Protein backbone atom coordinates (compact mmCIF):
# COMPACT_ATOMS: atom_id res chain seq x y z
CA UNK A 1 0.00 0.00 0.00
CA UNK A 2 2.82 2.38 0.83
CA UNK A 3 4.42 1.53 -2.45
CA UNK A 4 1.16 2.32 -4.34
CA UNK A 5 0.87 5.63 -2.46
CA UNK A 6 4.51 6.48 -3.28
CA UNK A 7 3.99 5.74 -6.99
CA UNK A 8 0.81 7.86 -7.04
CA UNK A 9 2.64 10.73 -5.36
CA UNK A 10 5.54 10.49 -7.81
CA UNK A 11 3.16 10.44 -10.78
CA UNK A 12 1.29 13.47 -9.44
CA UNK A 13 4.60 15.33 -9.04
CA UNK A 14 5.68 14.41 -12.60
CA UNK A 15 2.32 15.62 -13.99
CA UNK A 16 2.60 18.85 -12.01
CA UNK A 17 6.16 19.48 -13.24
CA UNK A 18 5.15 18.64 -16.81
CA UNK A 19 2.27 21.08 -16.57
CA UNK A 20 4.51 23.85 -15.23
CA UNK A 21 7.13 23.17 -17.93
CA UNK A 22 4.49 23.18 -20.68
CA UNK A 23 3.04 26.45 -19.41
CA UNK A 24 6.51 28.03 -19.29
CA UNK A 25 7.28 26.85 -22.85
CA UNK A 26 3.96 28.27 -24.05
CA UNK A 27 4.71 31.64 -22.41
CA UNK A 28 8.18 31.77 -23.95
CA UNK A 29 6.85 30.82 -27.40
CA UNK A 30 4.03 33.36 -27.14
CA UNK A 31 6.44 36.12 -26.14
CA UNK A 32 8.38 35.49 -29.35
CA UNK A 33 5.33 35.98 -31.56
CA UNK A 34 4.97 39.39 -33.21
CA UNK A 35 2.81 41.56 -31.01
CA UNK A 36 -0.12 43.47 -32.46
CA UNK A 37 0.68 47.07 -33.13
CA UNK A 38 -1.26 49.35 -30.86
CA UNK A 39 -0.30 52.38 -32.91
CA UNK A 40 -2.05 52.53 -36.26
CA UNK A 41 0.09 53.34 -39.26
CA UNK A 42 -0.89 56.52 -41.04
CA UNK A 43 -2.72 56.02 -44.30
CA UNK A 44 -0.90 56.61 -47.56
CA UNK A 45 -0.64 60.30 -48.43
CA UNK A 46 -1.90 61.97 -51.61
CA UNK A 47 0.14 65.16 -52.07
CA UNK A 48 -0.46 67.55 -54.98
CA UNK A 49 1.11 70.54 -56.69
CA UNK A 50 -1.52 72.40 -58.73
CA UNK A 51 0.92 74.67 -60.54
CA UNK A 52 2.79 71.79 -62.20
CA UNK A 53 -0.22 69.45 -62.14
CA UNK A 54 1.74 66.66 -60.43
CA UNK A 55 1.03 64.49 -57.42
CA UNK A 56 2.88 62.18 -55.05
CA UNK A 57 1.11 59.12 -53.65
CA UNK A 58 3.26 57.74 -50.85
CA UNK A 59 3.18 55.34 -47.92
CA UNK A 60 6.03 56.26 -45.59
CA UNK A 61 5.78 53.01 -43.61
CA UNK A 62 5.12 50.17 -46.04
CA UNK A 63 5.17 49.16 -49.66
CA UNK A 64 1.41 49.23 -50.25
CA UNK A 65 0.97 51.35 -53.38
CA UNK A 66 0.53 49.93 -56.85
CA UNK A 67 1.19 52.23 -59.80
CA UNK A 68 -1.89 52.34 -62.08
CA UNK A 69 -1.25 50.65 -65.44
CA UNK A 70 2.19 49.59 -64.19
CA UNK A 71 1.25 46.75 -61.83
CA UNK A 72 4.30 44.81 -63.01
CA UNK A 73 6.34 46.74 -60.43
CA UNK A 74 4.21 45.30 -57.61
CA UNK A 75 3.59 47.18 -54.38
CA UNK A 76 6.05 50.01 -53.76
CA UNK A 77 6.28 52.97 -51.35
CA UNK A 78 4.79 55.38 -53.86
CA UNK A 79 5.10 57.27 -57.10
CA UNK A 80 5.03 60.74 -58.64
CA UNK A 81 2.52 61.21 -61.44
CA UNK A 82 1.48 64.07 -63.70
CA UNK A 83 -1.83 64.92 -65.33
CA UNK A 84 -0.12 65.77 -68.62
CA UNK A 85 2.42 62.92 -68.75
CA UNK A 86 1.69 59.17 -68.46
CA UNK A 87 5.22 58.41 -67.22
CA UNK A 88 5.78 57.89 -63.49
CA UNK A 89 8.63 58.35 -61.07
CA UNK A 90 8.72 55.43 -58.61
CA UNK A 91 9.57 55.76 -54.92
CA UNK A 92 11.58 52.61 -54.34
CA UNK A 93 12.78 53.23 -50.78
CA UNK A 94 11.89 55.43 -47.82
CA UNK A 95 14.09 56.18 -44.83
CA UNK A 96 12.31 58.08 -42.06
CA UNK A 97 14.76 60.55 -40.58
CA UNK A 98 12.39 61.89 -37.90
CA UNK A 99 8.70 62.77 -37.50
CA UNK A 100 8.94 65.51 -40.16
CA UNK A 101 11.49 64.23 -42.70
CA UNK A 102 11.95 61.19 -44.89
CA UNK A 103 14.64 60.48 -47.46
CA UNK A 104 13.24 59.00 -50.69
CA UNK A 105 14.97 56.99 -53.40
CA UNK A 106 13.20 57.64 -56.70
CA UNK A 107 13.67 56.20 -60.21
CA UNK A 108 11.84 56.81 -63.45
CA UNK A 109 9.67 54.00 -64.77
CA UNK A 110 12.29 53.12 -67.40
CA UNK A 111 14.99 52.74 -64.75
CA UNK A 112 17.31 55.09 -66.64
CA UNK A 113 17.29 58.00 -64.16
CA UNK A 114 17.30 58.14 -60.39
CA UNK A 115 17.59 60.63 -57.57
CA UNK A 116 17.53 61.12 -53.82
CA UNK A 117 15.01 63.53 -52.35
CA UNK A 118 13.86 64.70 -48.94
CA UNK A 119 10.14 64.92 -48.16
CA UNK A 120 9.49 67.36 -45.33
CA UNK A 121 6.31 68.08 -43.39
CA UNK A 122 6.21 71.83 -42.79
CA UNK A 123 4.67 73.61 -39.79
CA UNK A 124 1.61 74.74 -41.77
CA UNK A 125 0.76 71.10 -42.64
CA UNK A 126 1.99 71.31 -46.22
CA UNK A 127 4.95 69.33 -47.57
CA UNK A 128 7.97 70.00 -49.71
CA UNK A 129 9.92 67.61 -51.87
CA UNK A 130 13.55 68.71 -52.14
CA UNK A 131 15.78 67.03 -54.71
CA UNK A 132 19.15 66.29 -53.08
CA UNK A 133 21.20 64.59 -55.79
CA UNK A 134 20.87 62.67 -59.02
CA UNK A 135 18.74 63.20 -62.10
CA UNK A 136 16.31 66.11 -62.18
CA UNK A 137 12.60 65.34 -61.89
CA UNK A 138 11.01 66.15 -65.21
CA UNK A 139 7.76 65.57 -67.07
CA UNK A 140 6.61 66.05 -70.64
CA UNK A 141 4.30 69.00 -71.32
CA UNK A 142 3.23 69.74 -74.90
CA UNK A 143 5.91 67.39 -76.30
CA UNK A 144 8.74 69.14 -74.39
CA UNK A 145 10.59 68.19 -71.24
CA UNK A 146 9.77 70.35 -68.22
CA UNK A 147 12.11 70.18 -65.24
CA UNK A 148 10.29 70.38 -61.93
CA UNK A 149 11.80 72.81 -59.40
CA UNK A 150 14.44 71.45 -57.02
CA UNK A 151 12.09 72.32 -54.15
CA UNK A 152 8.53 71.37 -55.01
CA UNK A 153 5.75 72.52 -52.63
CA UNK A 154 3.00 69.95 -52.07
CA UNK A 155 -0.27 70.08 -50.22
CA UNK A 156 -2.08 67.17 -48.64
CA UNK A 157 -5.28 66.33 -50.45
CA UNK A 158 -7.82 64.41 -48.39
CA UNK A 159 -9.64 61.42 -49.86
CA UNK A 160 -12.88 63.39 -49.88
CA UNK A 161 -11.32 66.17 -51.97
CA UNK A 162 -9.30 63.88 -54.25
CA UNK A 163 -10.48 63.48 -57.80
CA UNK A 164 -9.31 60.58 -59.96
CA UNK A 165 -5.96 61.37 -61.51
mmCIF file of C-alpha atoms in Angstrom:
data_model
loop_
_atom_site.group_PDB
_atom_site.id
_atom_site.type_symbol
_atom_site.label_atom_id
_atom_site.label_comp_id
_atom_site.label_asym_id
_atom_site.label_seq_id
_atom_site.Cartn_x
_atom_site.Cartn_y
_atom_site.Cartn_z
ATOM 1 C CA UNK A 1 0.000 0.000 0.000
ATOM 2 C CA UNK A 2 2.815 2.382 0.834
ATOM 3 C CA UNK A 3 4.415 1.527 -2.453
ATOM 4 C CA UNK A 4 1.164 2.317 -4.338
ATOM 5 C CA UNK A 5 0.872 5.629 -2.460
ATOM 6 C CA UNK A 6 4.509 6.479 -3.280
ATOM 7 C CA UNK A 7 3.989 5.743 -6.986
ATOM 8 C CA UNK A 8 0.812 7.862 -7.044
ATOM 9 C CA UNK A 9 2.638 10.733 -5.359
ATOM 10 C CA UNK A 10 5.535 10.493 -7.810
ATOM 11 C CA UNK A 11 3.162 10.441 -10.785
ATOM 12 C CA UNK A 12 1.292 13.474 -9.436
ATOM 13 C CA UNK A 13 4.605 15.329 -9.045
ATOM 14 C CA UNK A 14 5.676 14.408 -12.598
ATOM 15 C CA UNK A 15 2.325 15.624 -13.990
ATOM 16 C CA UNK A 16 2.604 18.847 -12.008
ATOM 17 C CA UNK A 17 6.158 19.479 -13.237
ATOM 18 C CA UNK A 18 5.150 18.644 -16.812
ATOM 19 C CA UNK A 19 2.268 21.083 -16.568
ATOM 20 C CA UNK A 20 4.511 23.853 -15.228
ATOM 21 C CA UNK A 21 7.127 23.170 -17.927
ATOM 22 C CA UNK A 22 4.492 23.177 -20.680
ATOM 23 C CA UNK A 23 3.039 26.448 -19.409
ATOM 24 C CA UNK A 24 6.509 28.029 -19.293
ATOM 25 C CA UNK A 25 7.279 26.846 -22.853
ATOM 26 C CA UNK A 26 3.964 28.269 -24.054
ATOM 27 C CA UNK A 27 4.705 31.637 -22.410
ATOM 28 C CA UNK A 28 8.182 31.765 -23.955
ATOM 29 C CA UNK A 29 6.854 30.824 -27.400
ATOM 30 C CA UNK A 30 4.027 33.359 -27.136
ATOM 31 C CA UNK A 31 6.436 36.121 -26.135
ATOM 32 C CA UNK A 32 8.384 35.489 -29.349
ATOM 33 C CA UNK A 33 5.329 35.978 -31.557
ATOM 34 C CA UNK A 34 4.969 39.385 -33.210
ATOM 35 C CA UNK A 35 2.812 41.557 -31.014
ATOM 36 C CA UNK A 36 -0.121 43.470 -32.457
ATOM 37 C CA UNK A 37 0.685 47.072 -33.134
ATOM 38 C CA UNK A 38 -1.255 49.346 -30.856
ATOM 39 C CA UNK A 39 -0.305 52.385 -32.909
ATOM 40 C CA UNK A 40 -2.055 52.527 -36.257
ATOM 41 C CA UNK A 41 0.087 53.340 -39.264
ATOM 42 C CA UNK A 42 -0.890 56.522 -41.039
ATOM 43 C CA UNK A 43 -2.722 56.018 -44.298
ATOM 44 C CA UNK A 44 -0.895 56.611 -47.564
ATOM 45 C CA UNK A 45 -0.636 60.300 -48.428
ATOM 46 C CA UNK A 46 -1.896 61.968 -51.608
ATOM 47 C CA UNK A 47 0.142 65.164 -52.072
ATOM 48 C CA UNK A 48 -0.456 67.554 -54.980
ATOM 49 C CA UNK A 49 1.106 70.539 -56.689
ATOM 50 C CA UNK A 50 -1.523 72.397 -58.727
ATOM 51 C CA UNK A 51 0.925 74.674 -60.544
ATOM 52 C CA UNK A 52 2.789 71.790 -62.205
ATOM 53 C CA UNK A 53 -0.220 69.447 -62.137
ATOM 54 C CA UNK A 54 1.739 66.663 -60.426
ATOM 55 C CA UNK A 55 1.035 64.489 -57.417
ATOM 56 C CA UNK A 56 2.877 62.178 -55.049
ATOM 57 C CA UNK A 57 1.107 59.125 -53.653
ATOM 58 C CA UNK A 58 3.262 57.736 -50.854
ATOM 59 C CA UNK A 59 3.180 55.342 -47.917
ATOM 60 C CA UNK A 60 6.035 56.256 -45.590
ATOM 61 C CA UNK A 61 5.779 53.010 -43.611
ATOM 62 C CA UNK A 62 5.119 50.173 -46.039
ATOM 63 C CA UNK A 63 5.171 49.155 -49.662
ATOM 64 C CA UNK A 64 1.408 49.226 -50.251
ATOM 65 C CA UNK A 65 0.967 51.345 -53.376
ATOM 66 C CA UNK A 66 0.531 49.930 -56.854
ATOM 67 C CA UNK A 67 1.187 52.235 -59.803
ATOM 68 C CA UNK A 68 -1.891 52.337 -62.076
ATOM 69 C CA UNK A 69 -1.254 50.646 -65.435
ATOM 70 C CA UNK A 70 2.195 49.592 -64.191
ATOM 71 C CA UNK A 71 1.246 46.750 -61.832
ATOM 72 C CA UNK A 72 4.297 44.806 -63.010
ATOM 73 C CA UNK A 73 6.342 46.745 -60.432
ATOM 74 C CA UNK A 74 4.210 45.302 -57.609
ATOM 75 C CA UNK A 75 3.591 47.177 -54.382
ATOM 76 C CA UNK A 76 6.054 50.011 -53.758
ATOM 77 C CA UNK A 77 6.280 52.967 -51.351
ATOM 78 C CA UNK A 78 4.792 55.383 -53.856
ATOM 79 C CA UNK A 79 5.102 57.272 -57.096
ATOM 80 C CA UNK A 80 5.027 60.735 -58.645
ATOM 81 C CA UNK A 81 2.521 61.208 -61.443
ATOM 82 C CA UNK A 82 1.478 64.074 -63.704
ATOM 83 C CA UNK A 83 -1.833 64.922 -65.326
ATOM 84 C CA UNK A 84 -0.118 65.767 -68.624
ATOM 85 C CA UNK A 85 2.424 62.916 -68.748
ATOM 86 C CA UNK A 86 1.694 59.174 -68.462
ATOM 87 C CA UNK A 87 5.224 58.413 -67.218
ATOM 88 C CA UNK A 88 5.779 57.890 -63.492
ATOM 89 C CA UNK A 89 8.635 58.354 -61.068
ATOM 90 C CA UNK A 90 8.715 55.426 -58.611
ATOM 91 C CA UNK A 91 9.573 55.763 -54.916
ATOM 92 C CA UNK A 92 11.581 52.606 -54.339
ATOM 93 C CA UNK A 93 12.784 53.229 -50.777
ATOM 94 C CA UNK A 94 11.887 55.428 -47.818
ATOM 95 C CA UNK A 95 14.086 56.180 -44.826
ATOM 96 C CA UNK A 96 12.313 58.081 -42.065
ATOM 97 C CA UNK A 97 14.758 60.551 -40.581
ATOM 98 C CA UNK A 98 12.391 61.888 -37.902
ATOM 99 C CA UNK A 99 8.696 62.770 -37.499
ATOM 100 C CA UNK A 100 8.943 65.506 -40.162
ATOM 101 C CA UNK A 101 11.491 64.234 -42.697
ATOM 102 C CA UNK A 102 11.945 61.187 -44.893
ATOM 103 C CA UNK A 103 14.642 60.480 -47.459
ATOM 104 C CA UNK A 104 13.239 59.000 -50.690
ATOM 105 C CA UNK A 105 14.974 56.990 -53.396
ATOM 106 C CA UNK A 106 13.198 57.639 -56.700
ATOM 107 C CA UNK A 107 13.671 56.201 -60.211
ATOM 108 C CA UNK A 108 11.843 56.815 -63.454
ATOM 109 C CA UNK A 109 9.670 54.003 -64.767
ATOM 110 C CA UNK A 110 12.285 53.117 -67.396
ATOM 111 C CA UNK A 111 14.991 52.737 -64.754
ATOM 112 C CA UNK A 112 17.313 55.088 -66.638
ATOM 113 C CA UNK A 113 17.290 57.999 -64.164
ATOM 114 C CA UNK A 114 17.305 58.142 -60.391
ATOM 115 C CA UNK A 115 17.586 60.629 -57.567
ATOM 116 C CA UNK A 116 17.533 61.115 -53.823
ATOM 117 C CA UNK A 117 15.014 63.527 -52.351
ATOM 118 C CA UNK A 118 13.857 64.698 -48.935
ATOM 119 C CA UNK A 119 10.143 64.916 -48.156
ATOM 120 C CA UNK A 120 9.491 67.362 -45.329
ATOM 121 C CA UNK A 121 6.307 68.075 -43.390
ATOM 122 C CA UNK A 122 6.207 71.829 -42.789
ATOM 123 C CA UNK A 123 4.665 73.614 -39.786
ATOM 124 C CA UNK A 124 1.612 74.737 -41.765
ATOM 125 C CA UNK A 125 0.758 71.103 -42.641
ATOM 126 C CA UNK A 126 1.995 71.312 -46.217
ATOM 127 C CA UNK A 127 4.945 69.330 -47.569
ATOM 128 C CA UNK A 128 7.966 70.003 -49.714
ATOM 129 C CA UNK A 129 9.923 67.613 -51.870
ATOM 130 C CA UNK A 130 13.549 68.712 -52.144
ATOM 131 C CA UNK A 131 15.782 67.026 -54.712
ATOM 132 C CA UNK A 132 19.147 66.287 -53.079
ATOM 133 C CA UNK A 133 21.196 64.590 -55.795
ATOM 134 C CA UNK A 134 20.873 62.669 -59.017
ATOM 135 C CA UNK A 135 18.743 63.198 -62.100
ATOM 136 C CA UNK A 136 16.305 66.109 -62.179
ATOM 137 C CA UNK A 137 12.601 65.342 -61.890
ATOM 138 C CA UNK A 138 11.006 66.151 -65.213
ATOM 139 C CA UNK A 139 7.764 65.572 -67.067
ATOM 140 C CA UNK A 140 6.608 66.045 -70.636
ATOM 141 C CA UNK A 141 4.304 68.997 -71.324
ATOM 142 C CA UNK A 142 3.232 69.741 -74.899
ATOM 143 C CA UNK A 143 5.906 67.388 -76.296
ATOM 144 C CA UNK A 144 8.739 69.139 -74.390
ATOM 145 C CA UNK A 145 10.594 68.191 -71.236
ATOM 146 C CA UNK A 146 9.772 70.351 -68.222
ATOM 147 C CA UNK A 147 12.105 70.178 -65.235
ATOM 148 C CA UNK A 148 10.294 70.383 -61.933
ATOM 149 C CA UNK A 149 11.798 72.808 -59.402
ATOM 150 C CA UNK A 150 14.439 71.449 -57.017
ATOM 151 C CA UNK A 151 12.087 72.321 -54.153
ATOM 152 C CA UNK A 152 8.525 71.366 -55.008
ATOM 153 C CA UNK A 153 5.755 72.523 -52.633
ATOM 154 C CA UNK A 154 3.005 69.954 -52.073
ATOM 155 C CA UNK A 155 -0.272 70.075 -50.216
ATOM 156 C CA UNK A 156 -2.085 67.166 -48.641
ATOM 157 C CA UNK A 157 -5.285 66.329 -50.447
ATOM 158 C CA UNK A 158 -7.823 64.409 -48.387
ATOM 159 C CA UNK A 159 -9.641 61.425 -49.859
ATOM 160 C CA UNK A 160 -12.883 63.394 -49.880
ATOM 161 C CA UNK A 161 -11.315 66.175 -51.975
ATOM 162 C CA UNK A 162 -9.301 63.883 -54.254
ATOM 163 C CA UNK A 163 -10.480 63.476 -57.801
ATOM 164 C CA UNK A 164 -9.312 60.580 -59.960
ATOM 165 C CA UNK A 165 -5.955 61.374 -61.508
#
